[in-house]
Tab-separated table of C-alpha atoms in Angstrom:
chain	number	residue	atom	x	y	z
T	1	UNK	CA	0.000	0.000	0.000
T	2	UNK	CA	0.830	3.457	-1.092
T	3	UNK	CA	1.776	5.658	1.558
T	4	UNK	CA	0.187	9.538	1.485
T	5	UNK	CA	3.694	10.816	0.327
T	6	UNK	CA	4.489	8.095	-2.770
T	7	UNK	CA	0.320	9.164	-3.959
T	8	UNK	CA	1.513	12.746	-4.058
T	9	UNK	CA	4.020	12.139	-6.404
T	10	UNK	CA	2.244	9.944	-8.391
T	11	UNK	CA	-0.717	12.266	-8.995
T	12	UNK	CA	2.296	15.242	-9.464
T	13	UNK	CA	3.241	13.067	-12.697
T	14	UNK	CA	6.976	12.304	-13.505
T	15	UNK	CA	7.224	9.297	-11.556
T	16	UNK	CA	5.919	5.656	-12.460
T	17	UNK	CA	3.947	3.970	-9.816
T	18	UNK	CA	5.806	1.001	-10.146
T	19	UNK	CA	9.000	2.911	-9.006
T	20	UNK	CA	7.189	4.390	-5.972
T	21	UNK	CA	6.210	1.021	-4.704
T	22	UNK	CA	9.843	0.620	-5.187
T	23	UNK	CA	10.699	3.484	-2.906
T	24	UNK	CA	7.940	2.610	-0.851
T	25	UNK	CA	9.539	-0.855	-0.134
T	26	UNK	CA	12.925	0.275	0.808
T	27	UNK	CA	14.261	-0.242	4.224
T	28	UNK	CA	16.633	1.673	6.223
T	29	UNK	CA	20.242	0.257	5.946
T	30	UNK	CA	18.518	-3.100	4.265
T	31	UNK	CA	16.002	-2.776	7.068
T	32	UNK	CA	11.855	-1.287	6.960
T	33	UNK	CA	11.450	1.302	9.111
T	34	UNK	CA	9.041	-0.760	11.136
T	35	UNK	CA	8.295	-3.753	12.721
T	36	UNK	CA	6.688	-7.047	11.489
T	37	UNK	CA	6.223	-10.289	13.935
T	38	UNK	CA	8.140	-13.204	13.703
T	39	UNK	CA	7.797	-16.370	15.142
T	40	UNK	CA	10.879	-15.214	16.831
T	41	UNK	CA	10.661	-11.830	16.982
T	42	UNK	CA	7.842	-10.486	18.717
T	43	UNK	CA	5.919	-8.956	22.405
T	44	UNK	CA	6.158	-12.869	23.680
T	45	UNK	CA	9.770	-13.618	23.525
T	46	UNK	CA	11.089	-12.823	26.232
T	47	UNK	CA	14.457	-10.882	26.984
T	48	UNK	CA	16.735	-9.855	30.084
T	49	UNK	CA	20.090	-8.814	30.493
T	50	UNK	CA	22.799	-11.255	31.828
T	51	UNK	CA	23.739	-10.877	35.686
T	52	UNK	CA	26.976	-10.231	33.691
T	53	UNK	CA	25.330	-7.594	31.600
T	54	UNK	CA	22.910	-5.693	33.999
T	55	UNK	CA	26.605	-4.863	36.394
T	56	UNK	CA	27.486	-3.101	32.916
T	57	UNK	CA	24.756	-1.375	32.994
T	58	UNK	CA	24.727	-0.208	35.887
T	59	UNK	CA	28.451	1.100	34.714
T	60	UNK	CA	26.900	2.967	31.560
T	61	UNK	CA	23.757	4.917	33.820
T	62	UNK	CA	26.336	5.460	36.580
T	63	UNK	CA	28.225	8.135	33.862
T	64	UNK	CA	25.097	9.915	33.106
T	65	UNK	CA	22.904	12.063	35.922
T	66	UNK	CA	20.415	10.585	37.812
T	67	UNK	CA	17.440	12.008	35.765
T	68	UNK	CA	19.238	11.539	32.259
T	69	UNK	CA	19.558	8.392	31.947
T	70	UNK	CA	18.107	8.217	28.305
T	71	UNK	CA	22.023	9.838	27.709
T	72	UNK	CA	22.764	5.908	28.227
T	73	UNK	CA	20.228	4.894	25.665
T	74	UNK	CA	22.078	4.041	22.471
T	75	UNK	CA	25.398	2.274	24.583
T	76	UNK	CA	22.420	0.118	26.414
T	77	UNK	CA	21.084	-0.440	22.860
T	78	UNK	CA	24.370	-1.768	21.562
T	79	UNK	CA	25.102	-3.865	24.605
T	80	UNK	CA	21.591	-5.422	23.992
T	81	UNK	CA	22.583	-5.922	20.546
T	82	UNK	CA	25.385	-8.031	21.207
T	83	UNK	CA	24.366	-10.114	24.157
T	84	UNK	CA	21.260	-10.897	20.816
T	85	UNK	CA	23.902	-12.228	18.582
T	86	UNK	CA	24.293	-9.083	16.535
T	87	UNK	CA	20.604	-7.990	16.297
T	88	UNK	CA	17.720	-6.116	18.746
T	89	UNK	CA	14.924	-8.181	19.722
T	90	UNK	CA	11.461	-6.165	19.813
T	91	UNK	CA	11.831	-6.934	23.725
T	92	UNK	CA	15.311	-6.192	23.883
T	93	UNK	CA	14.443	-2.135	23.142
T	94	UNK	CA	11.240	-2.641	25.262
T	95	UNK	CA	13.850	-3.559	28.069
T	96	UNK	CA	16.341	-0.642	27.231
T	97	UNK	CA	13.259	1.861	27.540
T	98	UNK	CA	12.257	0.454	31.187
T	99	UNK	CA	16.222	1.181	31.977
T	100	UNK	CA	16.139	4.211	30.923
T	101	UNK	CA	12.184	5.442	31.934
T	102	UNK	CA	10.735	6.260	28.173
T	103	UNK	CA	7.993	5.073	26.240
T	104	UNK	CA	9.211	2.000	23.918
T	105	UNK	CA	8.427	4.295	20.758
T	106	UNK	CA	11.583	7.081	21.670
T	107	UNK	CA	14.024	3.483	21.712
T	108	UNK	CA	12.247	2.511	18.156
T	109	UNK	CA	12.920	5.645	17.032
T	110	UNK	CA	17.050	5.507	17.465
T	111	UNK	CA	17.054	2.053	16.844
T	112	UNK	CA	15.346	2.399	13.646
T	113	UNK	CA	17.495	5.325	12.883
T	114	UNK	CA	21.262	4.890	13.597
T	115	UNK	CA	21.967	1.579	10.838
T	116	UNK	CA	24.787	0.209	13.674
T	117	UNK	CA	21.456	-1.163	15.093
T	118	UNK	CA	19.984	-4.076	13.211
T	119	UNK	CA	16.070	-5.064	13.893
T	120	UNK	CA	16.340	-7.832	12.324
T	121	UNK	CA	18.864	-11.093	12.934
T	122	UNK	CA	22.294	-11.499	11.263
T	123	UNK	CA	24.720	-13.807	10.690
T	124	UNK	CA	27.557	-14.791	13.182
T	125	UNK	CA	29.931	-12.737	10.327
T	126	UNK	CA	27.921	-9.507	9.965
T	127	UNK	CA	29.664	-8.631	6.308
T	128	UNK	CA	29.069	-4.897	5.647
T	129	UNK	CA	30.503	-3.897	2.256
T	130	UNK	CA	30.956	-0.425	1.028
T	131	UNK	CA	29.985	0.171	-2.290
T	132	UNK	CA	31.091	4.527	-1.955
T	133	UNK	CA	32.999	5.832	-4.902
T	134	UNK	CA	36.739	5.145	-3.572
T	135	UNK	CA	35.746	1.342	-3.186
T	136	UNK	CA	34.030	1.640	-6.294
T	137	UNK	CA	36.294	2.519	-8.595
T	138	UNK	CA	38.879	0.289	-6.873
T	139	UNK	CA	36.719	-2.360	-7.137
T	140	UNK	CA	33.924	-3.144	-4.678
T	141	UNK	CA	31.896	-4.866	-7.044
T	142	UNK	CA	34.369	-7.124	-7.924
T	143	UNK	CA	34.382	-8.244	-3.794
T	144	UNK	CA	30.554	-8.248	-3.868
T	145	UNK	CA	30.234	-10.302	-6.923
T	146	UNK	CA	32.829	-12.484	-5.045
T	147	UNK	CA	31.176	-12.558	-1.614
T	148	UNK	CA	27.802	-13.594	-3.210
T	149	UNK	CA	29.533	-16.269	-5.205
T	150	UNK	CA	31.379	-17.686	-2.870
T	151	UNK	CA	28.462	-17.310	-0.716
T	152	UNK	CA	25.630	-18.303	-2.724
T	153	UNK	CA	23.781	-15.253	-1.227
T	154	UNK	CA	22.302	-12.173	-2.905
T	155	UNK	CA	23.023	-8.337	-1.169
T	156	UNK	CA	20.352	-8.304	2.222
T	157	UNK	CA	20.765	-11.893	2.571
T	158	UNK	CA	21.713	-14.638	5.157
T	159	UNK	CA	23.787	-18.076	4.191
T	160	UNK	CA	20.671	-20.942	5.337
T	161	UNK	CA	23.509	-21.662	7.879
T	162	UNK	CA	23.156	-18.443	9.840
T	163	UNK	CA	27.337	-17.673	9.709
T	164	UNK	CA	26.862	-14.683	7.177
T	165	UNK	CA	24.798	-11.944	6.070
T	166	UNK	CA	25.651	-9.857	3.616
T	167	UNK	CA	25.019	-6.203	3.390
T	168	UNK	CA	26.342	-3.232	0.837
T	169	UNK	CA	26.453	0.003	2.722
T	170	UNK	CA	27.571	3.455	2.559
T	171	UNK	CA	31.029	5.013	3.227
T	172	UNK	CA	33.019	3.158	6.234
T	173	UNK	CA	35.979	5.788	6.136
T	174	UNK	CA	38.513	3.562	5.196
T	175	UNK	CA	38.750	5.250	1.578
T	176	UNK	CA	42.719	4.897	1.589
T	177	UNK	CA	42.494	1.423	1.542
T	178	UNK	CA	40.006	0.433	-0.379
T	179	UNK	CA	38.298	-2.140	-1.662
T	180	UNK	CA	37.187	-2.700	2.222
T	181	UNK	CA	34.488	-5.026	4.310
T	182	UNK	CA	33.448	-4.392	8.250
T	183	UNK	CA	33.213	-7.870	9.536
T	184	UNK	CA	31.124	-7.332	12.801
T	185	UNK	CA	33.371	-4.884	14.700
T	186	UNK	CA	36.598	-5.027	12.177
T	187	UNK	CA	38.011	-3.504	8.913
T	188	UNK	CA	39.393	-6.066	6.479
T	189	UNK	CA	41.129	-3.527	3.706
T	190	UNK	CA	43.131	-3.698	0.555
T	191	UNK	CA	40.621	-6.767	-0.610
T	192	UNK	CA	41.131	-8.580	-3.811
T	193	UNK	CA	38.910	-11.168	-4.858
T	194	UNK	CA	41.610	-13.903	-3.761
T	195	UNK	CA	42.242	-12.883	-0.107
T	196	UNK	CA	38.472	-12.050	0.104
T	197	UNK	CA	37.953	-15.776	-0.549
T	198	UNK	CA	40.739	-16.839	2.215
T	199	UNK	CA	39.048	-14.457	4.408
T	200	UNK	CA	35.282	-16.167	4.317
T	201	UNK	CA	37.238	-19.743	4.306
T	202	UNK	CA	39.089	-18.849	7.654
T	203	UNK	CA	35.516	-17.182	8.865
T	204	UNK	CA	33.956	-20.667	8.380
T	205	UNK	CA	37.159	-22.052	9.916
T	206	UNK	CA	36.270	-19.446	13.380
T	207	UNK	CA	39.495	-18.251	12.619
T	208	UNK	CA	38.717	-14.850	11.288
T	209	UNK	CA	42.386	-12.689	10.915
T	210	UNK	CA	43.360	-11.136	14.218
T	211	UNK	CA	43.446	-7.272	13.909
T	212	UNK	CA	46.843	-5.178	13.128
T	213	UNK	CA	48.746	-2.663	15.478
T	214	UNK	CA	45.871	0.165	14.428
T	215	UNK	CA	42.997	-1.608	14.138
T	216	UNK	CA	42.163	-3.118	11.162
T	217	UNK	CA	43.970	-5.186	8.886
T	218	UNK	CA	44.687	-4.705	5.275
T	219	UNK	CA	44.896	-7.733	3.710
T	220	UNK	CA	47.578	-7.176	1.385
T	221	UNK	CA	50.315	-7.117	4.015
T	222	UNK	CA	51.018	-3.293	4.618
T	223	UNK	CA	50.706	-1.777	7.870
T	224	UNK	CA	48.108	0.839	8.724
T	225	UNK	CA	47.566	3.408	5.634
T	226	UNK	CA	51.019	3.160	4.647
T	227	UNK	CA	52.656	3.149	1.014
T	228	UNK	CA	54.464	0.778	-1.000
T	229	UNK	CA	57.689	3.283	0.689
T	230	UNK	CA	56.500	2.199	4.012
T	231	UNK	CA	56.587	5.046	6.716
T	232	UNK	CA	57.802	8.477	5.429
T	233	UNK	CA	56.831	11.444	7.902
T	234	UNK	CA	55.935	11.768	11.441
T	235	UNK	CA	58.823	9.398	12.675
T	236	UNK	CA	59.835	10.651	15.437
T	237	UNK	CA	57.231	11.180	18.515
T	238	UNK	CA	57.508	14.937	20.100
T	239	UNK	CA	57.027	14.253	24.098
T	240	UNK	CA	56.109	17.292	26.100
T	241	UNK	CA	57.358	17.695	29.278
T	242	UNK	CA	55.876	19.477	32.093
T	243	UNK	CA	56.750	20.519	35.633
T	244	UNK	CA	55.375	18.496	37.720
T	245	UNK	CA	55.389	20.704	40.848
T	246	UNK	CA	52.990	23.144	38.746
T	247	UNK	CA	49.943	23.027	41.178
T	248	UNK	CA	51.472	23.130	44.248
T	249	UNK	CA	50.440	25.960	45.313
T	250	UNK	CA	47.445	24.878	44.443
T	251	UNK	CA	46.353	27.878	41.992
T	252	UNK	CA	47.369	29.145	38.988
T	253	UNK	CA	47.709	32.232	36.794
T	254	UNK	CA	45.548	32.052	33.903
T	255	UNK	CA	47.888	34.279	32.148
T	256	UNK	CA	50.023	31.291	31.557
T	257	UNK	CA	47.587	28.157	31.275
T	258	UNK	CA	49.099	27.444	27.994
T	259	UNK	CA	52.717	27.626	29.674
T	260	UNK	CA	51.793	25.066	32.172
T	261	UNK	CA	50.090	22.868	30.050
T	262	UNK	CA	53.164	22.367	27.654
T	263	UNK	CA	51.631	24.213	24.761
C-alpha cells in the first residue's frame, strides 16, 4: 500500500507507480522502518540482560545524571545488541526503555534510525561492504560479486547456515584502503577477490584474521595506511614535558595556562 507521500508524487506526474512502490519498499540500511512479527521476533519472547550484563549497565547509567539516563540509551542499545547475537529483539528495546524510563516508541525511534542497530537477525559474520565511490572505482563490485559467489547469497541476505549476512552500505571511512568489508566490529582492507575468498574460508574455519597494530587489517600485508615506501613522515614522537610541581600551590595564573600545560 501506497503511503500519502508516494500518492503525491504519483498524482504530481513524472514518476511511475511502479517505481514508488519501489521506494515505498525500501528499508533503512537493508532494514523497513518498522516492525513485522516473527515467530521469533515479537511482544512474547522474552528478553533480560545477563547478571553479567545488567553490572554493565549499571556502569553505563552510573556516567550519566540521575534524571538523564536516556544519555545511556544508544550504549544500552548496543550492549543489547550483542548479548542478541548481533541484532535487537522487539523486547530487547522494550527492556532498554524500562532502563532508561521512556515510552518503547523514543528506543524505536534511534534504533530504527542509527543503521549500527539491526532489527532484524544477522549472521555470526555480519559482512558490511561499502559500495562509496573510492571502493568503487577500486573495485567493490568485484568483492561483492565475489562474496555472493562464494556465498551463494544475494546483497540483504543470510547463508541458510546463519554464519553470514551480507550487506552493501555506505562510506566506512577507510577510503585509503580500499576495496574494504566491516566484519562485525573489524576492517578487512586492501581486498582482492583472492584474499576475500581466504578471508570467508578462515571465517567458516572461526578463525577470522586477528586485527593489526591500528585496528584493522589490510589484507595485502602493509601496515596501517602506509605506502608501498612504508613510513615516510611523522617518525619521530615529540614528548612534552611538564613541571610536575605546577599546582602546588594549588592555583594558577591564567595568564600562563598554555605555559603550564606544555603548549
Amino acid at each position: 500500500m501506497l503511503s500519502a507521500a508516494s500518492k503525491l508524487l504519483l498524482r504530481r506526474g513524472g514518476v511511475s507507480k511502479g517505481h514508488v512502490q519501489n521506494i515505498a519498499a525500501r528499508g533503512f540500511a537493508g532494514q523497513k522502518s518498522f516492525h513485522i512479527d516473527t515467530p521469533t521476533n515479537n511482544a512474547d519472547v522474552p528478553f533480560d540482560f545477563t547478571e553479567e550484563n545488567y553490572e554493565l549497565v549499571d556502569k553505563i547509567l552510573s556516567k550519566y545524571p540521575v534524571h538523564y539516563k536516556r544519555a545511556g540509551m544508544i550504549p544500552l542499545l548496543d550492549l543489547a545488541q550483542r548479548q542478541a547475537g548481533g541484532w535487537l529483539p522487539l523486547n530487547a528495546m522494550n527492556k532498554v526503555a524500562q532502563i532508561v524510563e521512556v515510552s518503547p516508541v523514543r528506543v524505536y525511534e534511534v534504533a530504527s534510525f542509527y543503521t549500527m542497530f539491526n532489527r532484524n537477525p544477522v549472521g555470526k559474520y555480519f559482512i558490511q561492504l561499502c559500495g562509496t565511490t573510492p571502493c568503487m572505482i577500486n573495485g567493490a563490485q568485484d568483492i561483492k560479486k565475489t562474496i555472493m559467489e562464494e556465498l551463494n547469497i544475494k546483497d540483504g541476505e543470510t547463508t541458510p547456515d546463519g554464519l553470514f549476512t551480507l550487506l552493501e552500505v555506505e562510506c566506512l571511512g577507510a577510503c585509503a584502503n580500499a576495496p574494504m568489508i566491516q566484519l562485525n566490529d573489524d576492517y578487512y582492507e586492501c581486498l582482492t577477490p583472492e584474499t576475500t575468498k581466504q578471508l570467508l574460508q578462515a571465517c567458516r574455519e572461526g578463525k577470522p584474521p586477528a586485527m593489526g597494530k591500528w585496528g584493522s587489517l589490510p589484507m595485502n600485508g602493509q601496515v596501517s595506511c602506509e605506502g608501498p615506501l612504508g613510513k615516510t613522515s611523522l617518525n619521530e614522537i615529540h614528548v612534552y614535558k611538564t613541571d610536575a610541581s605546577r599546582f602546588k600551590k594549588g592555583s594558577v595564573d591564567p595568564a600562563s595556562v598554555k605555559k603550564h600545560m606544555a603548549y
